[in-house]
Short mmCIF file of C-alpha atoms in Angstrom, two decimals:
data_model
loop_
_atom_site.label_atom_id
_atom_site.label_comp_id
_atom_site.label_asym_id
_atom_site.label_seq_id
_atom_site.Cartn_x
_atom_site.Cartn_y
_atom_site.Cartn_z
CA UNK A 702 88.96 83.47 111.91
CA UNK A 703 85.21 82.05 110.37
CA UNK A 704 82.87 83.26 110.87
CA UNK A 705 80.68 80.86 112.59
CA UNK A 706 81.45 77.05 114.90
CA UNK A 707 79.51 74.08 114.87
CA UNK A 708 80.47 71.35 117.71
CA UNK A 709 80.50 67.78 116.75
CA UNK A 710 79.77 65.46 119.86
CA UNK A 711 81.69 62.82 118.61
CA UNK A 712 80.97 59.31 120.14
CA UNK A 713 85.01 58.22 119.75
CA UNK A 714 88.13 60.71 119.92
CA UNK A 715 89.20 60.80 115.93
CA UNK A 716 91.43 58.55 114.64
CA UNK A 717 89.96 55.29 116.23
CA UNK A 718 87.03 54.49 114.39
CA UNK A 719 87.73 55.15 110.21
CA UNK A 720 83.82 55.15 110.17
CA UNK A 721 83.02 57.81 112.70
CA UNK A 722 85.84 59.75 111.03
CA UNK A 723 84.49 59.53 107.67
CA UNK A 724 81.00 60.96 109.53
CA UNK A 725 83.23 63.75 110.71
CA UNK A 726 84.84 64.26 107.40
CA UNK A 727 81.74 64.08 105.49
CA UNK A 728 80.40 67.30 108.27
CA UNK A 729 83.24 69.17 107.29
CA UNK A 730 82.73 68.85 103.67
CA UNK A 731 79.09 69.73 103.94
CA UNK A 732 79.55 72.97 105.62
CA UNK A 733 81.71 74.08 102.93
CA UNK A 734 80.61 77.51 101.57
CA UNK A 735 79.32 78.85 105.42
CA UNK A 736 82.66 79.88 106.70
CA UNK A 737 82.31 77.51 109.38
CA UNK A 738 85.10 76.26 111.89
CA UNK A 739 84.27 72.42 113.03
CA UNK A 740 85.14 71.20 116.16
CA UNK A 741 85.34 67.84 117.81
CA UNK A 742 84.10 67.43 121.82
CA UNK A 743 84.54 63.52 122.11
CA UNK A 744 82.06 61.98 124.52
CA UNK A 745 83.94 58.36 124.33
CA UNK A 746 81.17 55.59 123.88
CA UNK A 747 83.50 53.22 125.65
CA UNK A 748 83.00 55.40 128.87
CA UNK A 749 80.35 53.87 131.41
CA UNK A 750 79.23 57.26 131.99
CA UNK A 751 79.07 58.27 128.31
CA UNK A 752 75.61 60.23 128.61
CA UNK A 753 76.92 62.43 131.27
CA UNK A 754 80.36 63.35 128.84
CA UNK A 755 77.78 63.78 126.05
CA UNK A 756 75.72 66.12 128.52
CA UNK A 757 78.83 68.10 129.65
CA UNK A 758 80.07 69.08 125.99
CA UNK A 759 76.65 70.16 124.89
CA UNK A 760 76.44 72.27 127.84
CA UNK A 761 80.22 73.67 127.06
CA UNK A 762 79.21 74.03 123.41
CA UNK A 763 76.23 75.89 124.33
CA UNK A 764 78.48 78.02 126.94
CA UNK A 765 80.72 78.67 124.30
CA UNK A 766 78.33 80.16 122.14
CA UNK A 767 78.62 78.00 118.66
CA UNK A 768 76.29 78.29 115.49
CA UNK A 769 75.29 74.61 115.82
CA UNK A 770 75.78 71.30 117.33
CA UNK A 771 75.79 67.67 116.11
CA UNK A 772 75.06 65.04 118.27
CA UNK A 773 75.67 61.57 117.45
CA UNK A 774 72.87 59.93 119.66
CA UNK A 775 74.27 57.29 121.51
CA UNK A 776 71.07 56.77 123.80
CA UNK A 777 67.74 57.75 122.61
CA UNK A 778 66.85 59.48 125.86
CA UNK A 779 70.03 61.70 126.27
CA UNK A 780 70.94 64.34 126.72
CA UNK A 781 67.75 65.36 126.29
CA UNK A 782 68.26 68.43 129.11
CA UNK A 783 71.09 69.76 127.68
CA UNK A 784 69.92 69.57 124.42
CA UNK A 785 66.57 71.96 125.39
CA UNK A 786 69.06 74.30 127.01
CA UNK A 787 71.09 74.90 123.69
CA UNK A 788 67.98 75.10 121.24
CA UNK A 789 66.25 77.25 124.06
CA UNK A 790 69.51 79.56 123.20
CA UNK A 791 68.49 79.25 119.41
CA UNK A 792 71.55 77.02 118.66
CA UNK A 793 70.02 74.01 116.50
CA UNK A 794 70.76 70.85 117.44
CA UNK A 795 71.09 67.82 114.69
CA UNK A 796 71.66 64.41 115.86
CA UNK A 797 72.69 61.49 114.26
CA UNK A 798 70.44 58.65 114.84
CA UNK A 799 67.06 59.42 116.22
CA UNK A 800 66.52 60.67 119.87
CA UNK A 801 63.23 60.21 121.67
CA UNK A 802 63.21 64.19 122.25
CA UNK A 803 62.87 67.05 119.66
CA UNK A 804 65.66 68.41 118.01
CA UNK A 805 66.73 70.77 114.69
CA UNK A 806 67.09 67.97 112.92
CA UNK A 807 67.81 64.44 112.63
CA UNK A 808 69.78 62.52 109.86
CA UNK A 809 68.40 59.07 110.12
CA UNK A 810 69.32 55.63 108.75
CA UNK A 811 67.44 52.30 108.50
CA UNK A 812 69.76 50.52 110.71
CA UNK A 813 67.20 47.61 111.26
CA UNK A 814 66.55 47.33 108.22
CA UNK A 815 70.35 47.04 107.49
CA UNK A 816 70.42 43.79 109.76
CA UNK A 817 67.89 42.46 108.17
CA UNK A 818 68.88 42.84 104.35
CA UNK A 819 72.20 41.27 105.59
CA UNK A 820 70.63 38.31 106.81
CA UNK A 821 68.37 38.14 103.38
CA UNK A 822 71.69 38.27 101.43
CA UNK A 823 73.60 35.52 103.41
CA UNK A 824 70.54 33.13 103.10
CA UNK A 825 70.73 32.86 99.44
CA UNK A 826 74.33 31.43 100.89
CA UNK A 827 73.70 29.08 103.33
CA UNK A 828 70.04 28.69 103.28
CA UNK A 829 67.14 27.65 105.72
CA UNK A 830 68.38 26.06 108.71
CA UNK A 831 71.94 26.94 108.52
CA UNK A 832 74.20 27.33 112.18
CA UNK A 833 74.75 30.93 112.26
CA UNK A 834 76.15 33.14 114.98
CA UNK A 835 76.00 36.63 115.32
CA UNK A 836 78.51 39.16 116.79
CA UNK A 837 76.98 42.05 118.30
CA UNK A 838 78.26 46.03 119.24
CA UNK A 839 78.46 48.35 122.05
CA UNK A 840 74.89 48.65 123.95
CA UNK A 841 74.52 52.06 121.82
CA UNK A 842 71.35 53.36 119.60
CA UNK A 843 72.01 52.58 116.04
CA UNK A 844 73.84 49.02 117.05
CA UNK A 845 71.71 47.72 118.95
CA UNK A 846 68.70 49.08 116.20
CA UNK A 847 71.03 47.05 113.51
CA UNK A 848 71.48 43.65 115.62
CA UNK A 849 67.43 43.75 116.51
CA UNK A 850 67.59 43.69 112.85
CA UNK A 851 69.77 40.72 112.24
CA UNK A 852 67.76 38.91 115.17
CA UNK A 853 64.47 39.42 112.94
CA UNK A 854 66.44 38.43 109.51
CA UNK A 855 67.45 35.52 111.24
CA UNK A 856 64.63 34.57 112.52
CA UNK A 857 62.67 35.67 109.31
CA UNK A 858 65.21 33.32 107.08
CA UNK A 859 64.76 30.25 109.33
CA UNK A 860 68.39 30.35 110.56
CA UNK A 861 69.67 28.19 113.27
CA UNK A 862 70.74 31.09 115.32
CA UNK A 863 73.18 29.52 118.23
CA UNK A 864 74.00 32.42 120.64
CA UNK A 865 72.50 35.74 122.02
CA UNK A 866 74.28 38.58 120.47
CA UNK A 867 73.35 41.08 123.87
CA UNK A 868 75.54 38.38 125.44
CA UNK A 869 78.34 40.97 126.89
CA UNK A 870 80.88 37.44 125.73
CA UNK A 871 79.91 38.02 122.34
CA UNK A 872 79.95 41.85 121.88
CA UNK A 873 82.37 44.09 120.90
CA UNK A 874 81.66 46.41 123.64
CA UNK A 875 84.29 49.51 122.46
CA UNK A 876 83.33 49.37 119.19
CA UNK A 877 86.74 49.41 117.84
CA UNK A 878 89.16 47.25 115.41
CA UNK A 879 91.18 44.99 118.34
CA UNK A 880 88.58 45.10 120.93
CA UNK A 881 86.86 42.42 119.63
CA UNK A 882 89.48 39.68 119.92
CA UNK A 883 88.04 38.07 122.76
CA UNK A 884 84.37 38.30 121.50
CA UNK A 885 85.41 36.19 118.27
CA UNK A 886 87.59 33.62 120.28
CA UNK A 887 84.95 33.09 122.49
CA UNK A 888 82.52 32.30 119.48
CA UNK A 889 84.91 30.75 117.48
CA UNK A 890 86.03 28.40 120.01
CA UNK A 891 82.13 28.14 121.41
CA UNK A 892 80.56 27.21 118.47
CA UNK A 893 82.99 24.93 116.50
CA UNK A 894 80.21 23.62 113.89
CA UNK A 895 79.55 27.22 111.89
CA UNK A 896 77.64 27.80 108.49
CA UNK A 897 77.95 31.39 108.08
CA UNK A 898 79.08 34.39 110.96
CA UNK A 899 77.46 37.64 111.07
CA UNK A 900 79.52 40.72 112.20
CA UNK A 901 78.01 43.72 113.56
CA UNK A 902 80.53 46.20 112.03
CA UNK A 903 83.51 46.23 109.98
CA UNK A 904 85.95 47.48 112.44
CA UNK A 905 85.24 43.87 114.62
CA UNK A 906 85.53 42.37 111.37
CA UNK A 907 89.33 43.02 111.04
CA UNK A 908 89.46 41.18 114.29
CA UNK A 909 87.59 38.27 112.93
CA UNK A 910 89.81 37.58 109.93
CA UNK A 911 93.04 36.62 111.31
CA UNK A 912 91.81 34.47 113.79
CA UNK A 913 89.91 32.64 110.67
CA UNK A 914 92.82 32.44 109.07
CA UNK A 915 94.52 30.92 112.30
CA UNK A 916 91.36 27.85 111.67
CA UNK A 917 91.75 27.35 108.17
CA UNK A 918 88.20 29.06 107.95
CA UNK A 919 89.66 32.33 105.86
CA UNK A 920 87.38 32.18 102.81
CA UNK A 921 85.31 29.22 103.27
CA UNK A 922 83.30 30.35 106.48
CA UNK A 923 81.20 32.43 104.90
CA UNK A 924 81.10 36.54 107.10
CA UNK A 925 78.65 39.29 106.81
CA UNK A 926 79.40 42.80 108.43
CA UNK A 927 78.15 46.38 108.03
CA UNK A 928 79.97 49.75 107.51
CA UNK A 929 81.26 49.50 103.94
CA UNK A 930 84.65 50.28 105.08
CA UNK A 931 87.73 50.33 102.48
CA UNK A 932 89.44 47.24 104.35
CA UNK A 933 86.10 45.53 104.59
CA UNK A 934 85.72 46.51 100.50
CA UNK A 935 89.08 44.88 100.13
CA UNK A 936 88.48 42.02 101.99
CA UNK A 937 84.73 40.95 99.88
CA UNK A 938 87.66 41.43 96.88
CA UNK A 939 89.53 38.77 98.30
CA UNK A 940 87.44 36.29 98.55
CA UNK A 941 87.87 36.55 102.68
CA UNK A 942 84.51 38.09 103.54
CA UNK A 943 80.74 37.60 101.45
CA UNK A 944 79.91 40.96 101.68
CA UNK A 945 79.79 44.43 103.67
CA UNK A 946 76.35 46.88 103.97
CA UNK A 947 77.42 50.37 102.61
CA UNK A 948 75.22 52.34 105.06
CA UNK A 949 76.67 55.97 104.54
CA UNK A 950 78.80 57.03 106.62
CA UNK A 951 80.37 60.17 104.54
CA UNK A 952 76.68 61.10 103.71
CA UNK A 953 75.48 61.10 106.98
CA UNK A 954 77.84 63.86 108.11
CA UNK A 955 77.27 65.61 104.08
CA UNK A 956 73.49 65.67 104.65
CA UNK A 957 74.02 67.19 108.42
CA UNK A 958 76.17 69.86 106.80
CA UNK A 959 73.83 70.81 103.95
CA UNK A 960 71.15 71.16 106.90
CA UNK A 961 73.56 73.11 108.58
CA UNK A 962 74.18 74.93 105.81
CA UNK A 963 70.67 75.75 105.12
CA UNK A 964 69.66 77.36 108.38
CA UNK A 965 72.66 79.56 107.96
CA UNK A 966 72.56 80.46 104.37
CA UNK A 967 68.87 80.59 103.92
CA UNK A 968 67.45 80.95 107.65
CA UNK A 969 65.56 77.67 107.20
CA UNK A 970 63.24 77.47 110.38
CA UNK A 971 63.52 73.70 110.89
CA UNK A 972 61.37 71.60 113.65
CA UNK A 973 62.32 68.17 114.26
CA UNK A 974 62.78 67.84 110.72
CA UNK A 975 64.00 63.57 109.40
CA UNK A 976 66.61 63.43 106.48
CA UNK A 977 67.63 60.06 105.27
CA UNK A 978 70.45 60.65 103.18
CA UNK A 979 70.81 56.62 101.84
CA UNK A 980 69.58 53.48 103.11
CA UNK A 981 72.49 52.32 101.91
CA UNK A 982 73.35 48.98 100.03
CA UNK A 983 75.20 46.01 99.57
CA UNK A 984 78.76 45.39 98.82
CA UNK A 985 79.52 41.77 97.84
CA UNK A 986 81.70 40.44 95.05
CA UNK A 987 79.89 41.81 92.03
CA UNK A 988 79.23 45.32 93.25
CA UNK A 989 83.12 45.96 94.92
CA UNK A 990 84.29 46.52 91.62
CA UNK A 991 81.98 50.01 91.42
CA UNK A 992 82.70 51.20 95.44
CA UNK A 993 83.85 54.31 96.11
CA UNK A 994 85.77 54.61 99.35
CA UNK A 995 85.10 57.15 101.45
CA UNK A 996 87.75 59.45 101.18
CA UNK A 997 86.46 60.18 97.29
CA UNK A 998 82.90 60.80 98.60
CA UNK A 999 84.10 63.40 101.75
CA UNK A 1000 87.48 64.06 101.57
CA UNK A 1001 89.30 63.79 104.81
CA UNK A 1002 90.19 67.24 106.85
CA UNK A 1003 92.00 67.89 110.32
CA UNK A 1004 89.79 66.92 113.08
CA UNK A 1005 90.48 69.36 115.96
CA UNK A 1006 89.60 68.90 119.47
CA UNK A 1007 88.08 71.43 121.38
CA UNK A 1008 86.77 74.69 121.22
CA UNK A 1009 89.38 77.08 121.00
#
């Protein structure tokens, strides 16, 4: 038995999202050397009640007594209660994304700025004016952060922007590769006279493919997305998508074990401390050649569920 157990609030249940996987993966790696045991308490994003599951496993992980707790922040303001209660109990708490309340720690990305260097790469494309639509995530922190982004680029790069992204009809609202079938049908078949389409992640982007392939569009439409997924790597290879943004996922978990590992190795005293591991970059057709997939950069582990 380890010696200590850090609880990951996970925002999916592992094995549905390769990118909130590799997060987990890349935790795991980082606490290597602290004789650490890491658990997974899902709190399902897809839930309507999502903040309250999120609230019920910190309180369980802070009933349960664990060395630490990562929280991947799914709304700024929550669960801001529970949260107090465990660092009140001298557990520290580091989130993913940036809450509105204090925590340990937070490991924090650009993910505006990621919209809008996606939008600055796909105008050197298509150009000023161009018909663009963009397909936009779950109503959850860091996607709705990226797509404010995109709405900015767009708007900064003179695009002819055609729908609202917060539209529910053109959001992927689980997040997930094959949820988003209906969100790109409805664009697709909305807005027949495209220049480029913008994808919020690369999990709705495997959605998005087939169905271009179904129009004749496969390679010719030109498609943005952000992750920096291996099939989304593979695809910029192909020829079938522009390019993907590399935002980080296996360093974002790394960097919230190393913090981890800090407090417990060296009693770091941290305060609301801000780590940005990467801000990431692009992947298009001359960089895919140099990506390393995620598995190389945190090497994948069992994910087990629960605290026992």
């Amino acid at each position: 038995m380890s010696q200590r157990k850090v609880a990951y609030i996970m925002p999916l249940p592992p094995g549905l999202h390769p990118g909130m996987d590799a997060i987990a993966h890349g935790l795991a790696h980082g606490l290597k050397g602290t004789d650490t045991d890491l658990r997974i308490l899902p709190a399902d994003l897809r839930a309507p009640n999502f903040t309250i599951e999120q609230n019920q496993a910190v309180v369980a992980a802070t009933e349960a007594k664990v060395d630490g707790i990562c929280l991947f922040v799914l709304d700024e303001q929550e669960p801001a209660p529970a949260v107090w209660r465990a660092m009140g109990k001298n557990i520290p708490v580091i989130a993913i994304h940036k809450p509105v309340f204090p925590v340990t720690a937070t490991i924090a990305v650009p993910n505006f700025y990621h919209g809008l260097f996606l939008t600055q790469l796909l105008a050197r494309r298509v150009g000023v004016g161009a018909r663009v639509v963009i397909i936009g995530g779950p109503p959850i922190l860091d996607d709705d952060e990226m797509v404010e982004g995109l709405l900015a680029g767009a708007k900064r790069c003179k695009f002819n922007l055609l729908n609202n992204p917060h539209d529910p009809v053109c959001r992927n609202m689980a997040d997930v590769a094959g949820a988003g079938a209906d969100a790109v049908c409805h664009v697709l078949d909305t807005y027949t006279e495209l220049d480029a389409l913008i994808v919020f992640n690369d999990e709705t982007l495997i959605d998005v493919l087939p169905l271009l392939k179904e129009q004749g569009l496969l390679g010719t439409l030109p498609v943005v997305s952000r992750n920096g997924s291996p099939a989304a790597v593979a695809a910029v290879k192909r020829g079938d998508s522009l390019a993907t943004y590399d935002y980080g996922l296996p360093e974002m978990g790394l960097a919230a074990g190393n913090v981890f590992k800090d407090i417990f190795l060296n009693g770091s005293g941290l305060e609301d401390e801000i780590v940005c591991p990467t801000y990431g970059c692009v992947i298009d057709e001359d960089a895919a050649g140099s990506y390393v997939p995620w598995e190389k950069r945190a090497p994948a582990v069992e994910l087990i569920t629960g605290l026992d």
